[in-house]
PDB file of C-alpha atoms (C1' of nucleotides) in Angstrom:
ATOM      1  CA  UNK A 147      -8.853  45.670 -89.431  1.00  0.00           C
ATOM      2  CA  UNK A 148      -6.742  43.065 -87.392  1.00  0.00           C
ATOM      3  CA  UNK A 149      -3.166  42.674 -87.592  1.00  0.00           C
ATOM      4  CA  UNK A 150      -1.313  40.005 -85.455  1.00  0.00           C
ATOM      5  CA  UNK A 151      -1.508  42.394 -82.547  1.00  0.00           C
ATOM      6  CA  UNK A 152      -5.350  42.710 -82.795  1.00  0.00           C
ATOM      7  CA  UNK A 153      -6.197  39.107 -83.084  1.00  0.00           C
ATOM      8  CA  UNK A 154      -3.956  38.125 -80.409  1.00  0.00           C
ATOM      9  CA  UNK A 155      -5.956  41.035 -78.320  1.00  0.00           C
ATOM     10  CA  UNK A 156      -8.820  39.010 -79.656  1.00  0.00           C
ATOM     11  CA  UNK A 157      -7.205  35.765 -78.213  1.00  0.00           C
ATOM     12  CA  UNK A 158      -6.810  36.743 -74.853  1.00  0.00           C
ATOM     13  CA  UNK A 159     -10.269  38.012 -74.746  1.00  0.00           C
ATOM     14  CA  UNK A 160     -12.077  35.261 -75.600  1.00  0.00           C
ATOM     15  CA  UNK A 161      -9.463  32.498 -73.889  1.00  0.00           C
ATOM     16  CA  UNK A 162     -11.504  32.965 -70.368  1.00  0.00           C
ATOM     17  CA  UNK A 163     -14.620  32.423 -71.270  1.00  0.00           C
ATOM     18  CA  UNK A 164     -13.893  29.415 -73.580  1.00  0.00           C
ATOM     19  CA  UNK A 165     -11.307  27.752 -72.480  1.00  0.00           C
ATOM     20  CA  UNK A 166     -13.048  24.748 -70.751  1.00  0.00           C
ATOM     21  CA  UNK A 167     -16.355  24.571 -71.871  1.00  0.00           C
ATOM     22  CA  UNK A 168     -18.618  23.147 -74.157  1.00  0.00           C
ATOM     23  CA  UNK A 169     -20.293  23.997 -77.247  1.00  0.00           C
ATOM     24  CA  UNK A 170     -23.676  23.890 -77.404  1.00  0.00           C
ATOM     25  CA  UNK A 171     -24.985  24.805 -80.416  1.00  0.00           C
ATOM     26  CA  UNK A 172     -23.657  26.334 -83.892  1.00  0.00           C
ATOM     27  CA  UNK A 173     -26.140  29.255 -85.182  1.00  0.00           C
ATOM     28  CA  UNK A 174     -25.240  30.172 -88.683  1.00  0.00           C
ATOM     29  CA  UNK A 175     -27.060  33.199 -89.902  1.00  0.00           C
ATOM     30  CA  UNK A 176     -25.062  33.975 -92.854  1.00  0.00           C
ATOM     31  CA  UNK A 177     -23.250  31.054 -94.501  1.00  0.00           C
ATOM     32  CA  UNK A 178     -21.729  33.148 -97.290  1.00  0.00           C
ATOM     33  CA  UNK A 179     -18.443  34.673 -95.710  1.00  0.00           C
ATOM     34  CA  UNK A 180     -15.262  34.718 -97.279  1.00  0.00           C
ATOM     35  CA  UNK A 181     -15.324  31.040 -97.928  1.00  0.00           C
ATOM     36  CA  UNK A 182     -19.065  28.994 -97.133  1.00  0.00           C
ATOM     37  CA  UNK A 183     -18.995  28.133 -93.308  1.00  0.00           C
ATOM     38  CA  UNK A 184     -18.411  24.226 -94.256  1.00  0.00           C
ATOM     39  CA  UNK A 185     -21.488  21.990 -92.469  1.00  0.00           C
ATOM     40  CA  UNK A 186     -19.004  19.858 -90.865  1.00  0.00           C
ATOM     41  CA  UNK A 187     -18.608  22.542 -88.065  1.00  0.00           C
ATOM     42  CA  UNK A 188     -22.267  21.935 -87.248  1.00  0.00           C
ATOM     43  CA  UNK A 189     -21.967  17.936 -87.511  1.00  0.00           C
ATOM     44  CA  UNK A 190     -18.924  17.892 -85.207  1.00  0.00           C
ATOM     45  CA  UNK A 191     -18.636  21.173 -82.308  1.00  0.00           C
ATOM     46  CA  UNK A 192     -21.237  20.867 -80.437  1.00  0.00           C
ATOM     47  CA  UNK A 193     -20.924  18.892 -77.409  1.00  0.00           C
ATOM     48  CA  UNK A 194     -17.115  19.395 -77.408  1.00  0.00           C
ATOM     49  CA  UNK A 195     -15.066  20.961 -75.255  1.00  0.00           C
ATOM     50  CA  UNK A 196     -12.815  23.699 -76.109  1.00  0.00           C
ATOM     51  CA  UNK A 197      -9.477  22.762 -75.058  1.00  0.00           C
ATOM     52  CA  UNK A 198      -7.546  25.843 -75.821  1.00  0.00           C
ATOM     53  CA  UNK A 199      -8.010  29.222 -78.320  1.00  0.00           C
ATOM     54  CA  UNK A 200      -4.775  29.529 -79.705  1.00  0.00           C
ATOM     55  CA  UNK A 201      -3.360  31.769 -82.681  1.00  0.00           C
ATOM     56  CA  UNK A 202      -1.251  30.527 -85.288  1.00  0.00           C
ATOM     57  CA  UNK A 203      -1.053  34.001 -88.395  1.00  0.00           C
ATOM     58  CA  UNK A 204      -4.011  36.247 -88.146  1.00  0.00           C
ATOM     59  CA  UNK A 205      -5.996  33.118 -87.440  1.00  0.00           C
ATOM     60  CA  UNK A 206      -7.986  31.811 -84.293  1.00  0.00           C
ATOM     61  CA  UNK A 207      -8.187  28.181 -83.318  1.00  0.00           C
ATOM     62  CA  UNK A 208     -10.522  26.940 -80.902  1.00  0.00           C
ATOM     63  CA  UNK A 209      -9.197  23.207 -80.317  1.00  0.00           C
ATOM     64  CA  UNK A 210     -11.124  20.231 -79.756  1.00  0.00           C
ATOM     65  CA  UNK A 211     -10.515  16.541 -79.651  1.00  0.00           C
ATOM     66  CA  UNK A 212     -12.638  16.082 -82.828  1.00  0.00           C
ATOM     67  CA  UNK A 213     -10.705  19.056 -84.402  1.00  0.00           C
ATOM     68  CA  UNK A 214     -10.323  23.082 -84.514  1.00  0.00           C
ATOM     69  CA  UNK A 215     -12.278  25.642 -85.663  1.00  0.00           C
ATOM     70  CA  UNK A 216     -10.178  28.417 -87.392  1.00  0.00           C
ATOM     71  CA  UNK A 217     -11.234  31.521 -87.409  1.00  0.00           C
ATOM     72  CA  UNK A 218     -10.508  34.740 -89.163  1.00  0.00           C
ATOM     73  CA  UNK A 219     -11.262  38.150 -89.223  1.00  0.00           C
ATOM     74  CA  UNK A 220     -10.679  39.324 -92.053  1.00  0.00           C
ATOM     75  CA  UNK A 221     -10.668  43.445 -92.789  1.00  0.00           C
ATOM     76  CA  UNK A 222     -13.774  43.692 -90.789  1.00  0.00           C
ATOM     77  CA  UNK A 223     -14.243  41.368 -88.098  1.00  0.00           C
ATOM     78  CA  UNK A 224     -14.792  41.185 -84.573  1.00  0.00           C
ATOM     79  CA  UNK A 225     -15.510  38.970 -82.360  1.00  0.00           C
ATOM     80  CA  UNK A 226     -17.413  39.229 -78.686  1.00  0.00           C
ATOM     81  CA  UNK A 227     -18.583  37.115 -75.748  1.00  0.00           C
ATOM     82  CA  UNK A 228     -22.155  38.333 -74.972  1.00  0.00           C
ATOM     83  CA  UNK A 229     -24.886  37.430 -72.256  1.00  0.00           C
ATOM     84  CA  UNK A 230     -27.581  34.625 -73.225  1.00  0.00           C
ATOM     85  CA  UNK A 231     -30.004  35.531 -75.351  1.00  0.00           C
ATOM     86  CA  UNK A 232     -28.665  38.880 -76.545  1.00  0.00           C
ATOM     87  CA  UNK A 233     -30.478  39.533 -79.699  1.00  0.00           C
ATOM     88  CA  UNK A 234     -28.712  39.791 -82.856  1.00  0.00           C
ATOM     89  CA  UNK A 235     -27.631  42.708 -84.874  1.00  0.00           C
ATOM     90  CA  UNK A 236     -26.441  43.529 -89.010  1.00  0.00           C
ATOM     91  CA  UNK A 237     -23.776  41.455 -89.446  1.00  0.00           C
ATOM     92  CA  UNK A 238     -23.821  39.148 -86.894  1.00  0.00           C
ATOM     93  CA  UNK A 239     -22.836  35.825 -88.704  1.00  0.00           C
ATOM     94  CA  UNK A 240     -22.547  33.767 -86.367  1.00  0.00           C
ATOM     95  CA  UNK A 241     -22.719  32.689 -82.964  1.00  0.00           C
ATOM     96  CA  UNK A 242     -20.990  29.753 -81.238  1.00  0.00           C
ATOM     97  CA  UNK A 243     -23.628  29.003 -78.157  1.00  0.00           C
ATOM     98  CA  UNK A 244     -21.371  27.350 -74.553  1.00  0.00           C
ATOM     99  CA  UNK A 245     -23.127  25.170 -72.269  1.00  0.00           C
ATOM    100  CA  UNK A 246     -24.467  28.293 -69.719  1.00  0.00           C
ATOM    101  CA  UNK A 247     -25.580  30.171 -72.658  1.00  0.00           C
ATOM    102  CA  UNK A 248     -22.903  32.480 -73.296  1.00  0.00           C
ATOM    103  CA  UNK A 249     -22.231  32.702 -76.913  1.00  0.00           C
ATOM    104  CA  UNK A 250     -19.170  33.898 -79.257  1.00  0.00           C
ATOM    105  CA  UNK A 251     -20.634  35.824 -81.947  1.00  0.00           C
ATOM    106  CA  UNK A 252     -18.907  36.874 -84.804  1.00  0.00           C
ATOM    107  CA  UNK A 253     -19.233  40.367 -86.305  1.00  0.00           C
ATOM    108  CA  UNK A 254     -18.312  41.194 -90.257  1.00  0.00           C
ATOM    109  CA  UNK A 255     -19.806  44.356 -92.839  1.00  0.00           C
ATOM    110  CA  UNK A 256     -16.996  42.961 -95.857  1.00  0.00           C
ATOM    111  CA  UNK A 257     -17.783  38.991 -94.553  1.00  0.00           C
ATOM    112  CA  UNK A 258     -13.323  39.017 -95.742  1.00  0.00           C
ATOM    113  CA  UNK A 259     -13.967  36.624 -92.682  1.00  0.00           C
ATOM    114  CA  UNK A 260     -13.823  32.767 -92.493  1.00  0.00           C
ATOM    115  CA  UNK A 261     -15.122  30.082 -90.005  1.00  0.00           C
ATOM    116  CA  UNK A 262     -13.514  26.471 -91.331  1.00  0.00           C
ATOM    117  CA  UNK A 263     -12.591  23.020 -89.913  1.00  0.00           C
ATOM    118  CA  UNK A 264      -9.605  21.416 -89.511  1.00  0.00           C
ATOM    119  CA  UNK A 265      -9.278  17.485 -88.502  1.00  0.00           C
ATOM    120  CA  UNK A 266      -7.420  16.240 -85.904  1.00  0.00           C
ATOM    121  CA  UNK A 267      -3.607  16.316 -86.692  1.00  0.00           C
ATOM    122  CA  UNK A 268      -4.197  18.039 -90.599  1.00  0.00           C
ATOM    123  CA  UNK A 269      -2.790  21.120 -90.919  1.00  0.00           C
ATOM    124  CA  UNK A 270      -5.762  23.532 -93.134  1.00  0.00           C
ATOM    125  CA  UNK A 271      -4.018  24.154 -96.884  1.00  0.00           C
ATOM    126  CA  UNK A 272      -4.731  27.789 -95.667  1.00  0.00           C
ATOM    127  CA  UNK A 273      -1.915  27.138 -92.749  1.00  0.00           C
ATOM    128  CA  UNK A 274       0.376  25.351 -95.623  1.00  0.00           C
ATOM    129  CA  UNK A 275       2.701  27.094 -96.103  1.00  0.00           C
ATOM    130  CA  UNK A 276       2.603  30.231 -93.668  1.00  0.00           C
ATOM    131  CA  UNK A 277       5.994  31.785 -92.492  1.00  0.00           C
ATOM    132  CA  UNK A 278       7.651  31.807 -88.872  1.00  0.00           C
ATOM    133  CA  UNK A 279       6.041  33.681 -85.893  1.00  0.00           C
ATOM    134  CA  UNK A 280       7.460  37.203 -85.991  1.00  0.00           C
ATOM    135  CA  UNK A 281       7.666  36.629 -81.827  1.00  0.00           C
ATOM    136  CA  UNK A 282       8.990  33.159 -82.280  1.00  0.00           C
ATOM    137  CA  UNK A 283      12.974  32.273 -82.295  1.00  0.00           C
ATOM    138  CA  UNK A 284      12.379  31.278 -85.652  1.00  0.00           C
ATOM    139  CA  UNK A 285      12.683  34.977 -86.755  1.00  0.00           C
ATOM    140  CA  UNK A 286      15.489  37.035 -86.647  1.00  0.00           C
ATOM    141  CA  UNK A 287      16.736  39.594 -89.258  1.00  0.00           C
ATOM    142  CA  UNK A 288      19.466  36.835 -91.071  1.00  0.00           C
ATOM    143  CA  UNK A 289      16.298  35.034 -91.783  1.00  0.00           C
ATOM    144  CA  UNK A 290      15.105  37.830 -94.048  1.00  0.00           C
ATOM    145  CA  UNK A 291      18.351  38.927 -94.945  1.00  0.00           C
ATOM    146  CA  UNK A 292      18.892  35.192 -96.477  1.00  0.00           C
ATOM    147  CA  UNK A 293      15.192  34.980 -97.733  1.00  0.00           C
ATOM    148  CA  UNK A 294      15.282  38.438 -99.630  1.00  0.00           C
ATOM    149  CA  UNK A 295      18.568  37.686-101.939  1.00  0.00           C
ATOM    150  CA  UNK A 296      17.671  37.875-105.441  1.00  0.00           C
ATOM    151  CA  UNK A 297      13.970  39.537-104.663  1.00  0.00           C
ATOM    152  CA  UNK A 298      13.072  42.524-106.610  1.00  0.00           C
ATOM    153  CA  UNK A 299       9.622  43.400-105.111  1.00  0.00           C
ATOM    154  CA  UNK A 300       9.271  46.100-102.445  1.00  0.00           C
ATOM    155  CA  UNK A 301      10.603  45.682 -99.097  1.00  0.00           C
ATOM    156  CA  UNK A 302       7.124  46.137 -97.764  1.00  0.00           C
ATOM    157  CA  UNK A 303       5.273  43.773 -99.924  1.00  0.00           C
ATOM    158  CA  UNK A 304       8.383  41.351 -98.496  1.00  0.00           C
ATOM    159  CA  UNK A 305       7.494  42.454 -94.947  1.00  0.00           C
ATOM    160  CA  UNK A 306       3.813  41.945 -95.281  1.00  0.00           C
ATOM    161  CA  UNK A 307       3.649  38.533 -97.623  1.00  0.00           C
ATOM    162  CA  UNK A 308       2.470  36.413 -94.997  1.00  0.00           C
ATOM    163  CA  UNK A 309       4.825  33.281 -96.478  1.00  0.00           C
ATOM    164  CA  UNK A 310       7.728  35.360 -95.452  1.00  0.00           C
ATOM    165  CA  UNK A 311       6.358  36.457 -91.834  1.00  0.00           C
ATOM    166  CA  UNK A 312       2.770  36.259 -90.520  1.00  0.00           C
ATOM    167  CA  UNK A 313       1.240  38.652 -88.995  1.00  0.00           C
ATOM    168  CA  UNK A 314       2.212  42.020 -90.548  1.00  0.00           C
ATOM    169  CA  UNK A 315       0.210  43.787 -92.099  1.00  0.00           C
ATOM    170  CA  UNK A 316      -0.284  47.240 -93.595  1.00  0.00           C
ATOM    171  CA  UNK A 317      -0.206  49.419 -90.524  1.00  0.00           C
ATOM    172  CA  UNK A 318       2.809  47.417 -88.746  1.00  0.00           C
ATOM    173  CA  UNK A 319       4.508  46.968 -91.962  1.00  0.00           C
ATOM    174  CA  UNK A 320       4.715  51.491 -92.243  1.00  0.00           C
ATOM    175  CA  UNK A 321       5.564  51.572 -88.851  1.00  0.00           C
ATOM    176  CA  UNK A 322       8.449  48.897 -88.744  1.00  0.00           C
ATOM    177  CA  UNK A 323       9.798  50.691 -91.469  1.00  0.00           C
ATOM    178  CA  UNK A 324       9.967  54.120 -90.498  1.00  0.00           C
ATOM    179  CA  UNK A 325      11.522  52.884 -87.187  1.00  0.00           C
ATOM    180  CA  UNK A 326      14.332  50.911 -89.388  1.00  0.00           C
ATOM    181  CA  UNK A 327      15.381  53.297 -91.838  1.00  0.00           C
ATOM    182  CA  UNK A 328      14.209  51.604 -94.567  1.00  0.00           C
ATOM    183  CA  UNK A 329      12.183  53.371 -97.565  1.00  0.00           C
ATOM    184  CA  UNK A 330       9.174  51.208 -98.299  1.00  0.00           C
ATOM    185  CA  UNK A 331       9.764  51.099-101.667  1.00  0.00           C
ATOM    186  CA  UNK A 332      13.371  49.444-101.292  1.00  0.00           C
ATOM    187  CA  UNK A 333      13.726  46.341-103.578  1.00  0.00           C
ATOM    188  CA  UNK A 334      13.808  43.671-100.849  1.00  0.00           C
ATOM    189  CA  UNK A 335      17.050  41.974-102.032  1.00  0.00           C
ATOM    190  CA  UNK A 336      18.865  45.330-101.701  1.00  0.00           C
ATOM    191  CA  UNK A 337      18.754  45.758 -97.844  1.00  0.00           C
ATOM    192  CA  UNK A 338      21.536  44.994 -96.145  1.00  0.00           C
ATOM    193  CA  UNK A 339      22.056  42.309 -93.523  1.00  0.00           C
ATOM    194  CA  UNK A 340      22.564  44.597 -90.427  1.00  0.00           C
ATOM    195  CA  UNK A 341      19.604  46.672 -91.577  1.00  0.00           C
ATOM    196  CA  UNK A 342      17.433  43.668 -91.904  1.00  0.00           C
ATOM    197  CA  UNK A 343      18.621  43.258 -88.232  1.00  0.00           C
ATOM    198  CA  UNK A 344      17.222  46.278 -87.176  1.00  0.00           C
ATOM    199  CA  UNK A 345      14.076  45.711 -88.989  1.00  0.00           C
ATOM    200  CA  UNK A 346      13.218  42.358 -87.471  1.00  0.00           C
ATOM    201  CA  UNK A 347      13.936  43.828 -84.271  1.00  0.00           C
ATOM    202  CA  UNK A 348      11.975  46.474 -84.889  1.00  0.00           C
ATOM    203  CA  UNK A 349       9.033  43.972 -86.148  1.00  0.00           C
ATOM    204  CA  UNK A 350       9.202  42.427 -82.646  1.00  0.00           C
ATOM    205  CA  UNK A 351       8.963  45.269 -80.529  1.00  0.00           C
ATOM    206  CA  UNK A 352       6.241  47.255 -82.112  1.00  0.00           C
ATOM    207  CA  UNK A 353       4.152  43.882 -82.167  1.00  0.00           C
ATOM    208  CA  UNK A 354       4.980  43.098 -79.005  1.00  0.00           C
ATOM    209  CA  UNK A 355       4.322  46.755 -77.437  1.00  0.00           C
ATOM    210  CA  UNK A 356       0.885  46.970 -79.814  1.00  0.00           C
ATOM    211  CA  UNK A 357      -0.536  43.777 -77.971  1.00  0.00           C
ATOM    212  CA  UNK A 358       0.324  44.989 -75.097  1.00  0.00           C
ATOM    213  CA  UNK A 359      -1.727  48.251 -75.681  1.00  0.00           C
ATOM    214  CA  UNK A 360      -4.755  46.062 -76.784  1.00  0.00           C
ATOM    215  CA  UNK A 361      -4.035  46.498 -80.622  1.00  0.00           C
ATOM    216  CA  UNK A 362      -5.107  49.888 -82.619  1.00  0.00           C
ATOM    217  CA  UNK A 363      -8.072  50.919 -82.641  1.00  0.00           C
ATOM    218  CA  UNK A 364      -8.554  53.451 -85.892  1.00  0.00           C
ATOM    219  CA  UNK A 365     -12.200  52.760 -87.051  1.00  0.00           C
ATOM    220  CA  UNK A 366     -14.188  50.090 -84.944  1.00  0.00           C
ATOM    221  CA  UNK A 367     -11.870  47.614 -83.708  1.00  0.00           C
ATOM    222  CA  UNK A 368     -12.987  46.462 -80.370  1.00  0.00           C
ATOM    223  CA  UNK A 369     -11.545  43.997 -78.151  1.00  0.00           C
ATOM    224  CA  UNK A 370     -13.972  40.893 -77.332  1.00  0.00           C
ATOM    225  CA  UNK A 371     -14.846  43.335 -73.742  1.00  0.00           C
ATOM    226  CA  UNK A 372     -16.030  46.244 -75.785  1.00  0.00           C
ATOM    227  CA  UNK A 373     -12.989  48.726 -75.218  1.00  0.00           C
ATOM    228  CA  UNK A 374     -10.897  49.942 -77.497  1.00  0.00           C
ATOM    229  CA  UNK A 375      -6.965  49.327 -78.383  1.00  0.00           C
ATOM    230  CA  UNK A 376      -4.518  51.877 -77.445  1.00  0.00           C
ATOM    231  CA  UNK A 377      -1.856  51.906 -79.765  1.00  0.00           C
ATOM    232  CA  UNK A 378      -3.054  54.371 -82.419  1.00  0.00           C
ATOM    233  CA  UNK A 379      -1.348  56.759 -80.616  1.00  0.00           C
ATOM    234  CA  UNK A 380       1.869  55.294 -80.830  1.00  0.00           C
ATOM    235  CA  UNK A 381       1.545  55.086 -84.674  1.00  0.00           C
ATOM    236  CA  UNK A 382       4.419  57.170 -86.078  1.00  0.00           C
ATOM    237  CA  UNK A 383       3.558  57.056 -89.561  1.00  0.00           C
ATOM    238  CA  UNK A 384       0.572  55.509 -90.344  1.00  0.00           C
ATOM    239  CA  UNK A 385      -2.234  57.629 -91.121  1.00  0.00           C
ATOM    240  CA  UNK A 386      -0.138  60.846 -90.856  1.00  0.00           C
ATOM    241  CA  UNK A 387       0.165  62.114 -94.858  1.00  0.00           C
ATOM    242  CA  UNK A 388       1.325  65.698 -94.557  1.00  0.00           C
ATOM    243  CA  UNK A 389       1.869  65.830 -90.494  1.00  0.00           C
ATOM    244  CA  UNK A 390       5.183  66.460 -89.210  1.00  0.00           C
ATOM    245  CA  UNK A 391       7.552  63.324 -89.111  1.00  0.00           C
ATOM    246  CA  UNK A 392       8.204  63.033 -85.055  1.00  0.00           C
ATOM    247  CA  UNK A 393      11.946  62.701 -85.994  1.00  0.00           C
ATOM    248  CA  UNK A 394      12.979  65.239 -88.068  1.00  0.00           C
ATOM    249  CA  UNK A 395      10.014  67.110 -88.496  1.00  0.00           C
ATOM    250  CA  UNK A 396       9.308  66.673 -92.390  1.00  0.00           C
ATOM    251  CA  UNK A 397       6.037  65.697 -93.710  1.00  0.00           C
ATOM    252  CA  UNK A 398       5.163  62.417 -94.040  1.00  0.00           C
ATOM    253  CA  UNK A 399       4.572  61.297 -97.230  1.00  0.00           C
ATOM    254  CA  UNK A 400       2.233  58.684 -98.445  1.00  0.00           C
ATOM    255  CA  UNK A 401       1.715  56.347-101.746  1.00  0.00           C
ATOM    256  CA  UNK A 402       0.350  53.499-102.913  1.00  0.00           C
ATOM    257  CA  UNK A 403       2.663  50.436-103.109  1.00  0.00           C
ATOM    258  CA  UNK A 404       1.353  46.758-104.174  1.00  0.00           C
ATOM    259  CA  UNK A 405      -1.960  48.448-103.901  1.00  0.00           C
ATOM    260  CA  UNK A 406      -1.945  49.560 -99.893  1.00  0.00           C
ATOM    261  CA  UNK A 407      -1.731  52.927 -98.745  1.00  0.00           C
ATOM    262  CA  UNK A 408       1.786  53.293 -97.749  1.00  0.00           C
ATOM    263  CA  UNK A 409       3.393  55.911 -95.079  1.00  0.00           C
ATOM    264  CA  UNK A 410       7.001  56.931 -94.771  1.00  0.00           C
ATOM    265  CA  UNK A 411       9.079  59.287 -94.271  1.00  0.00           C
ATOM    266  CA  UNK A 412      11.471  59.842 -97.256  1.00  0.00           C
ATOM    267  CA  UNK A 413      13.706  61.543 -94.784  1.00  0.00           C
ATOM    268  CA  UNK A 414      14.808  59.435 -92.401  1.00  0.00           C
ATOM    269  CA  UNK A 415      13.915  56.283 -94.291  1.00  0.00           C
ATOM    270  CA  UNK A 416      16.478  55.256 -97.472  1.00  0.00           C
TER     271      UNK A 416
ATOM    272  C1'  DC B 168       9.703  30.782-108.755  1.00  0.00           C
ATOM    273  C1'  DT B 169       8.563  35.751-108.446  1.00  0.00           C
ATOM    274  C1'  DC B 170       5.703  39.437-109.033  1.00  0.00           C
ATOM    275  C1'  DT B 171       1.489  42.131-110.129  1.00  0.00           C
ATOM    276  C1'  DT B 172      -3.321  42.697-110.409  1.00  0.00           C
ATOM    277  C1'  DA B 173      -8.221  41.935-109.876  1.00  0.00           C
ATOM    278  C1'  DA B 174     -11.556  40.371-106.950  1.00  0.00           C
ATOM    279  C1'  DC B 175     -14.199  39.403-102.838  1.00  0.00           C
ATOM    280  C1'  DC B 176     -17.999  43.061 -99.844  1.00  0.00           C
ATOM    281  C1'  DT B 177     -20.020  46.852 -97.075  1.00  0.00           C
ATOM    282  C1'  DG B 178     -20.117  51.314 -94.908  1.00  0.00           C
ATOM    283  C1'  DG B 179     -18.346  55.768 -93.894  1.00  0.00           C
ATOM    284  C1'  DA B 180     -16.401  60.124 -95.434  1.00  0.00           C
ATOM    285  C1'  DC B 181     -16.421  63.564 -98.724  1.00  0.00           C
ATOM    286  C1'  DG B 182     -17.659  66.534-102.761  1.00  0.00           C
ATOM    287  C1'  DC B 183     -21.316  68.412-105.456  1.00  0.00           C
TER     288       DC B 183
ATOM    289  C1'  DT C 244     -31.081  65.046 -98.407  1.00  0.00           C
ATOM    290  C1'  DG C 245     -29.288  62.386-102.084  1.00  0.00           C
ATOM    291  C1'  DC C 246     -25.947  60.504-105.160  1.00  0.00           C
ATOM    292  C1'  DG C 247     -21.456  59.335-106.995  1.00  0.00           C
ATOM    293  C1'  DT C 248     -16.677  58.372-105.789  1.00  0.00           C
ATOM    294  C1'  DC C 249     -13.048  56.860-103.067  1.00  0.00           C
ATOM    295  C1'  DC C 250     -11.096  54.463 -99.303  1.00  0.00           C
ATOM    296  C1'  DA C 251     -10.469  50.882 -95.577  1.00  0.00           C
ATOM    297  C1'  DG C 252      -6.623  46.862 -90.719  1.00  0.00           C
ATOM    298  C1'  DG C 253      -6.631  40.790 -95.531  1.00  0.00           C
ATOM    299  C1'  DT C 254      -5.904  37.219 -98.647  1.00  0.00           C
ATOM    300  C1'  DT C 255      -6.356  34.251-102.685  1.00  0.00           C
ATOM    301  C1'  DA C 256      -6.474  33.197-107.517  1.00  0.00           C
ATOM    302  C1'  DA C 257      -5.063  34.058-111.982  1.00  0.00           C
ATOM    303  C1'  DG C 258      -1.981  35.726-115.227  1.00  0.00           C
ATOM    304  C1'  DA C 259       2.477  37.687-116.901  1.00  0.00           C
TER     305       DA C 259
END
DNA sequence: CTCTTAACCTGGACGC
DNA sequence: TGCGTCCAGGTTAAGA
């Protein structure tokens, strides 16, 4: 489900009601996610106080003195703020209970998600190793240019390996790349500088404009307040096999490439 | 290194 | 109504 745009959504959601306050109690109903919710979260979050909720990838950190908890979502995931004692549902793994009563509870059918623990100033081997910010300074389309030389594998497995760039994933990735020019199935070390330009350009403003939106909403992504994201119906490509490409008019074609669902237009994209 | 593939898991949509 | 099949926004681990 989430994409950078998504779990930023997520991030702002959350921020207000956590930012500040305590923990006061870890529930864990289902332990078995993605990777075994470790017990040191229960040993050492409650009775802190969470600093900040930032977002470094697709993951959330909720920062303490004694460490952060990262969070991810996974395929699946969502995450809400909900009333005191608001019973639990299916999937409801677990819930991280503030002083007040107010709880984050985490939502997850495929469990893809993760709660872990990071120590004060470690960085998580899952963060080891993660690429530049796609809205930082750090990324600009001579970085990819540079990176790509030599690579053989798609363009859009290049886009969406999150070593490269975090944060793009397969909906972004189709839409960056229709708005570039660039056929999907490129080899990434044959794109030229300038159009690498216009792809991390691209990157940047279709992020940027989906977060504003609230993310996309195309099965049951919800934002932490319960409504929806907006920018499905900005999507260009993605999910439009056989519809009429909004720039020339062709259909959109689809295929599988590096095992995602892939959208392009093989007009307009070369 | 780089690249590809299988695997993790559940639910919804669809065809019969 | 029920059952089998396919598909889904992510990521790692293993193997070539």
């Amino acid at each position: 489900m989430p994409e950078l745009p998504e779990v930023e959504t997520t991030r702002r959601g959350i921020a207000a009601h956590l930012e500040g306050r305590r923990v006061r109690q870890v529930i864990v109903r289902r332990r078995d996610l993605r990777w075994p919710i470790p017990p040191v979260i229960g040993r050492k979050l409650p009775g802190q106080r969470i600093e900040r909720v930032s977002r470094r990838a697709k993951y959330l950190l909720l920062d303490t003195t004694a460490g952060s908890a990262l969070l991810h979502l996974g395929m699946s995931g969502s995450l809400r703020v909900l009333a005191p004692a608001t019973p639990a549902g299916k999937h409801d793994h677990y819930d991280l209970v503030l002083e007040g009563g107010h709880a984050l509870r985490f939502n997850d059918p495929r469990r893809f998600g993760c709660l872990l623990w990071q120590a004060p100033g470690q960085i998580h081997p899952l963060l080891a190793g993660l690429g530049p910010e796609p809205l930082s300074a750090d990324f600009d389309g001579d970085y990819l240019w540079y990176l790509s030389r030599g690579r053989r594998a798609a363009v859009k497995a290049f886009l969406m390996d999150q070593s490269v760039v975090v944060g793009v994933g397969n909906i972004y990735a189709s839409e960056a790349l229709f708005a570039s020019g660039i056929h999907p199935a490129r080899a990434a070390g044959r794109v030229s500088r300038e159009r690498y330009r216009r792809l991390a350009a691209a990157v940047q403003e279709i992020l940027a404009h989906a977060i504003e939106r609230g993310g996309t909403t195309l099965r049951d992504f919800l934002r932490p307040d319960g409504a929806p994201g907006y920018f499905e119906q900005e999507l260009r490509v993605y999910g439009r096999a056989g519809q009429a490409c909004r720039r020339c008019g062709g259909p959109v074609h689809s295929r599988v490439l590096g095992q995602r669902n892939t959208f392009f237009c093989p007009h307009c994209q070369h």
